[in-house]
CSV table of C-alpha atoms in Angstrom, one decimal:
chain,number,residue,atom,x,y,z
A,15,UNK,CA,-26.0,113.8,51.8
A,16,UNK,CA,-23.8,116.7,53.0
A,17,UNK,CA,-20.6,116.1,54.8
A,18,UNK,CA,-20.6,116.7,58.6
A,19,UNK,CA,-19.3,120.3,59.2
A,20,UNK,CA,-17.5,121.7,62.2
A,21,UNK,CA,-19.4,124.2,64.3
A,22,UNK,CA,-17.2,127.0,62.8
A,23,UNK,CA,-18.3,126.3,59.3
A,24,UNK,CA,-22.0,125.3,60.0
A,25,UNK,CA,-24.5,128.2,59.5
A,26,UNK,CA,-28.1,127.6,60.5
A,27,UNK,CA,-30.9,129.8,59.0
A,28,UNK,CA,-34.0,129.7,61.1
A,29,UNK,CA,-37.0,130.9,59.2
A,30,UNK,CA,-39.9,131.7,61.6
A,31,UNK,CA,-43.2,131.4,59.8
A,32,UNK,CA,-45.8,132.0,62.5
A,33,UNK,CA,-48.2,134.9,62.0
A,34,UNK,CA,-48.6,135.4,65.8
A,35,UNK,CA,-48.3,139.1,66.9
A,36,UNK,CA,-44.9,140.6,67.1
A,37,UNK,CA,-43.3,140.0,70.6
A,38,UNK,CA,-45.0,136.7,71.2
A,39,UNK,CA,-43.0,133.5,71.1
A,40,UNK,CA,-45.3,130.6,70.1
A,41,UNK,CA,-44.8,127.0,70.9
A,42,UNK,CA,-42.9,126.2,67.6
A,43,UNK,CA,-40.4,129.1,68.0
A,44,UNK,CA,-40.1,128.2,71.7
A,45,UNK,CA,-39.2,124.5,70.8
A,46,UNK,CA,-36.8,125.7,68.0
A,47,UNK,CA,-35.0,127.9,70.5
A,48,UNK,CA,-34.3,124.9,72.6
A,49,UNK,CA,-33.0,123.1,69.7
A,50,UNK,CA,-30.7,126.0,68.7
A,51,UNK,CA,-29.5,126.4,72.2
A,52,UNK,CA,-28.0,122.9,72.0
A,53,UNK,CA,-25.8,123.8,69.0
A,54,UNK,CA,-22.0,123.8,69.7
A,55,UNK,CA,-20.8,127.4,70.8
A,56,UNK,CA,-19.7,129.3,67.8
A,57,UNK,CA,-22.3,127.9,65.4
A,58,UNK,CA,-23.6,130.6,63.2
A,59,UNK,CA,-27.2,131.3,63.4
A,60,UNK,CA,-29.4,133.7,61.4
A,61,UNK,CA,-33.0,134.1,62.3
A,62,UNK,CA,-35.8,135.8,60.1
A,63,UNK,CA,-39.4,136.2,60.9
A,64,UNK,CA,-41.1,135.9,57.6
A,65,UNK,CA,-44.4,137.6,58.7
A,66,UNK,CA,-42.4,140.7,59.5
A,67,UNK,CA,-40.8,141.0,56.1
A,68,UNK,CA,-42.2,142.6,53.0
A,69,UNK,CA,-42.6,139.6,50.7
A,70,UNK,CA,-44.4,140.4,47.5
A,71,UNK,CA,-46.8,137.8,46.0
A,72,UNK,CA,-45.0,135.4,43.5
A,73,UNK,CA,-45.9,136.1,39.9
A,74,UNK,CA,-45.4,133.0,37.7
A,75,UNK,CA,-43.3,134.0,34.7
A,76,UNK,CA,-41.9,130.6,33.9
A,77,UNK,CA,-43.9,130.1,30.7
A,78,UNK,CA,-43.9,133.7,29.3
A,79,UNK,CA,-40.8,135.6,30.2
A,80,UNK,CA,-39.0,132.5,31.5
A,81,UNK,CA,-36.5,134.3,33.7
A,82,UNK,CA,-36.5,136.6,36.7
A,83,UNK,CA,-34.4,139.7,37.7
A,84,UNK,CA,-32.4,139.4,40.8
A,85,UNK,CA,-34.6,140.0,43.9
A,86,UNK,CA,-34.6,143.3,45.8
A,87,UNK,CA,-35.5,144.4,49.3
A,88,UNK,CA,-36.5,141.7,51.9
A,89,UNK,CA,-36.5,139.1,49.1
A,90,UNK,CA,-32.8,139.8,48.4
A,91,UNK,CA,-32.1,139.6,52.2
A,92,UNK,CA,-33.8,136.2,52.2
A,93,UNK,CA,-32.0,134.9,49.1
A,94,UNK,CA,-28.7,136.1,50.5
A,95,UNK,CA,-29.4,134.3,53.9
A,96,UNK,CA,-30.6,131.2,52.2
A,97,UNK,CA,-27.5,130.9,50.1
A,98,UNK,CA,-25.1,131.7,53.0
A,99,UNK,CA,-26.6,128.9,55.2
A,100,UNK,CA,-25.5,125.3,55.3
A,101,UNK,CA,-28.6,124.2,57.2
A,102,UNK,CA,-32.1,125.7,56.7
A,103,UNK,CA,-34.7,125.2,59.5
A,104,UNK,CA,-38.3,125.9,58.9
A,105,UNK,CA,-39.9,127.0,62.2
A,106,UNK,CA,-43.5,126.4,61.1
A,107,UNK,CA,-46.7,125.7,63.2
A,108,UNK,CA,-49.4,123.8,61.5
A,109,UNK,CA,-52.0,126.1,59.9
A,110,UNK,CA,-54.9,124.2,58.3
A,111,UNK,CA,-52.8,120.9,57.8
A,112,UNK,CA,-50.2,122.9,56.0
A,113,UNK,CA,-47.6,125.7,56.3
A,114,UNK,CA,-48.4,129.3,57.2
A,115,UNK,CA,-48.8,131.7,54.2
A,116,UNK,CA,-45.5,133.6,54.7
A,117,UNK,CA,-43.6,130.3,54.3
A,118,UNK,CA,-45.6,129.4,51.1
A,119,UNK,CA,-44.7,132.9,49.7
A,120,UNK,CA,-41.0,132.3,50.4
A,121,UNK,CA,-41.1,128.9,48.9
A,122,UNK,CA,-43.0,130.1,45.8
A,123,UNK,CA,-40.0,132.5,45.2
A,124,UNK,CA,-37.7,129.6,45.0
A,125,UNK,CA,-39.3,129.1,41.6
A,126,UNK,CA,-38.1,132.6,40.6
A,127,UNK,CA,-34.6,132.2,42.1
A,128,UNK,CA,-34.1,129.1,40.1
A,129,UNK,CA,-34.6,131.2,37.1
A,130,UNK,CA,-32.4,134.2,37.8
A,131,UNK,CA,-29.7,134.2,35.1
A,132,UNK,CA,-26.3,133.2,36.6
A,133,UNK,CA,-27.6,132.3,40.1
A,134,UNK,CA,-27.5,128.6,39.9
A,135,UNK,CA,-29.9,128.5,42.9
A,136,UNK,CA,-30.9,124.9,42.5
A,137,UNK,CA,-27.3,123.6,42.4
A,138,UNK,CA,-26.4,125.6,45.4
A,139,UNK,CA,-29.3,124.3,47.4
A,140,UNK,CA,-28.2,120.8,46.7
A,141,UNK,CA,-25.3,121.3,49.2
A,142,UNK,CA,-27.6,122.3,52.1
A,143,UNK,CA,-29.9,120.4,54.5
A,144,UNK,CA,-33.5,121.3,55.2
A,145,UNK,CA,-35.3,120.5,58.6
A,146,UNK,CA,-38.6,121.3,59.9
A,147,UNK,CA,-39.7,122.1,63.5
A,148,UNK,CA,-43.5,122.2,64.0
A,149,UNK,CA,-46.2,122.0,66.6
A,150,UNK,CA,-49.8,121.1,66.5
A,151,UNK,CA,-52.5,119.7,68.7
A,152,UNK,CA,-52.2,116.3,67.0
A,153,UNK,CA,-49.2,114.7,65.2
A,154,UNK,CA,-51.3,113.3,62.5
A,155,UNK,CA,-52.5,116.7,61.5
A,156,UNK,CA,-48.8,117.7,61.0
A,157,UNK,CA,-48.1,115.0,58.6
A,158,UNK,CA,-49.2,116.6,55.3
A,159,UNK,CA,-47.0,119.5,56.0
A,160,UNK,CA,-44.0,117.4,57.0
A,161,UNK,CA,-44.5,115.5,53.7
A,162,UNK,CA,-44.7,118.8,51.7
A,163,UNK,CA,-41.4,120.1,53.2
A,164,UNK,CA,-39.5,116.8,52.7
A,165,UNK,CA,-40.6,116.9,49.0
A,166,UNK,CA,-39.3,120.4,48.6
A,167,UNK,CA,-35.8,119.2,50.0
A,168,UNK,CA,-35.9,116.2,47.6
A,169,UNK,CA,-36.7,118.5,44.6
A,170,UNK,CA,-33.7,120.4,45.2
A,171,UNK,CA,-31.5,117.4,46.1
A,172,UNK,CA,-31.0,118.8,49.6
A,173,UNK,CA,-30.3,116.5,52.6
A,174,UNK,CA,-33.6,116.1,54.5
A,175,UNK,CA,-32.8,116.7,58.2
A,176,UNK,CA,-36.2,115.4,59.3
A,177,UNK,CA,-39.0,116.9,61.4
A,178,UNK,CA,-39.3,117.6,65.0
A,179,UNK,CA,-42.8,117.7,66.2
A,180,UNK,CA,-44.2,118.9,69.5
A,181,UNK,CA,-47.7,119.0,71.0
A,182,UNK,CA,-48.8,122.6,70.7
A,183,UNK,CA,-52.1,124.4,71.3
A,184,UNK,CA,-52.4,127.2,73.6
A,185,UNK,CA,-49.3,129.4,74.4
A,186,UNK,CA,-46.7,127.4,76.5
A,187,UNK,CA,-48.4,124.0,75.8
A,188,UNK,CA,-45.3,122.5,74.1
A,189,UNK,CA,-43.2,123.1,77.3
A,190,UNK,CA,-45.2,120.2,78.8
A,191,UNK,CA,-44.2,117.8,75.9
A,192,UNK,CA,-41.2,116.2,77.8
A,193,UNK,CA,-40.6,114.0,74.7
A,194,UNK,CA,-40.4,116.9,72.3
A,195,UNK,CA,-38.2,118.9,74.6
A,196,UNK,CA,-35.7,116.1,75.1
A,197,UNK,CA,-35.6,115.5,71.3
A,198,UNK,CA,-35.0,119.3,70.7
A,199,UNK,CA,-31.8,119.0,72.7
A,200,UNK,CA,-30.3,116.7,70.0
A,201,UNK,CA,-32.4,117.3,66.9
A,202,UNK,CA,-30.0,119.7,65.1
A,203,UNK,CA,-26.8,118.0,66.4
A,204,UNK,CA,-26.8,115.3,63.7
A,205,UNK,CA,-27.3,117.7,61.0
């Protein structure tokens, strides 16, 4: 478990993974913005919308070449942001009982980053926390995704910050989920 950090040293990376059209804030991002607004003043926040970035498909070289070059372009931007953060928050609606494809691509590249010579990615990730904020029409449909993200945290020895779920559906639906909105106000404060 990571030590509690002062707002000045905490740095939250919010990775928005929806494939919704640019300029439209969906239920999951809206709920996350409520949670982020509750963070103490001065808490560093970095936001990236994965669907708006150029993420190449992951090519598995583990059993042939065995290592990967340092990433370039948007992958380097994401790697740098990932390593700079103390807390990583996946902002992920449920797509077919799972994560959206931009998040899956990002996670696949973790396999490469663990094999970049001299990077020590896995060791650095062990000092961070990972949380998930999600929405769907039914909580049970989100569980497979929640379990998957928690397993990712465990694999890298990250602190699991838990999942915040809200009832989504059509645009704006989560705003009527009073319980999720109340939980959002304190969800990130214990991280």
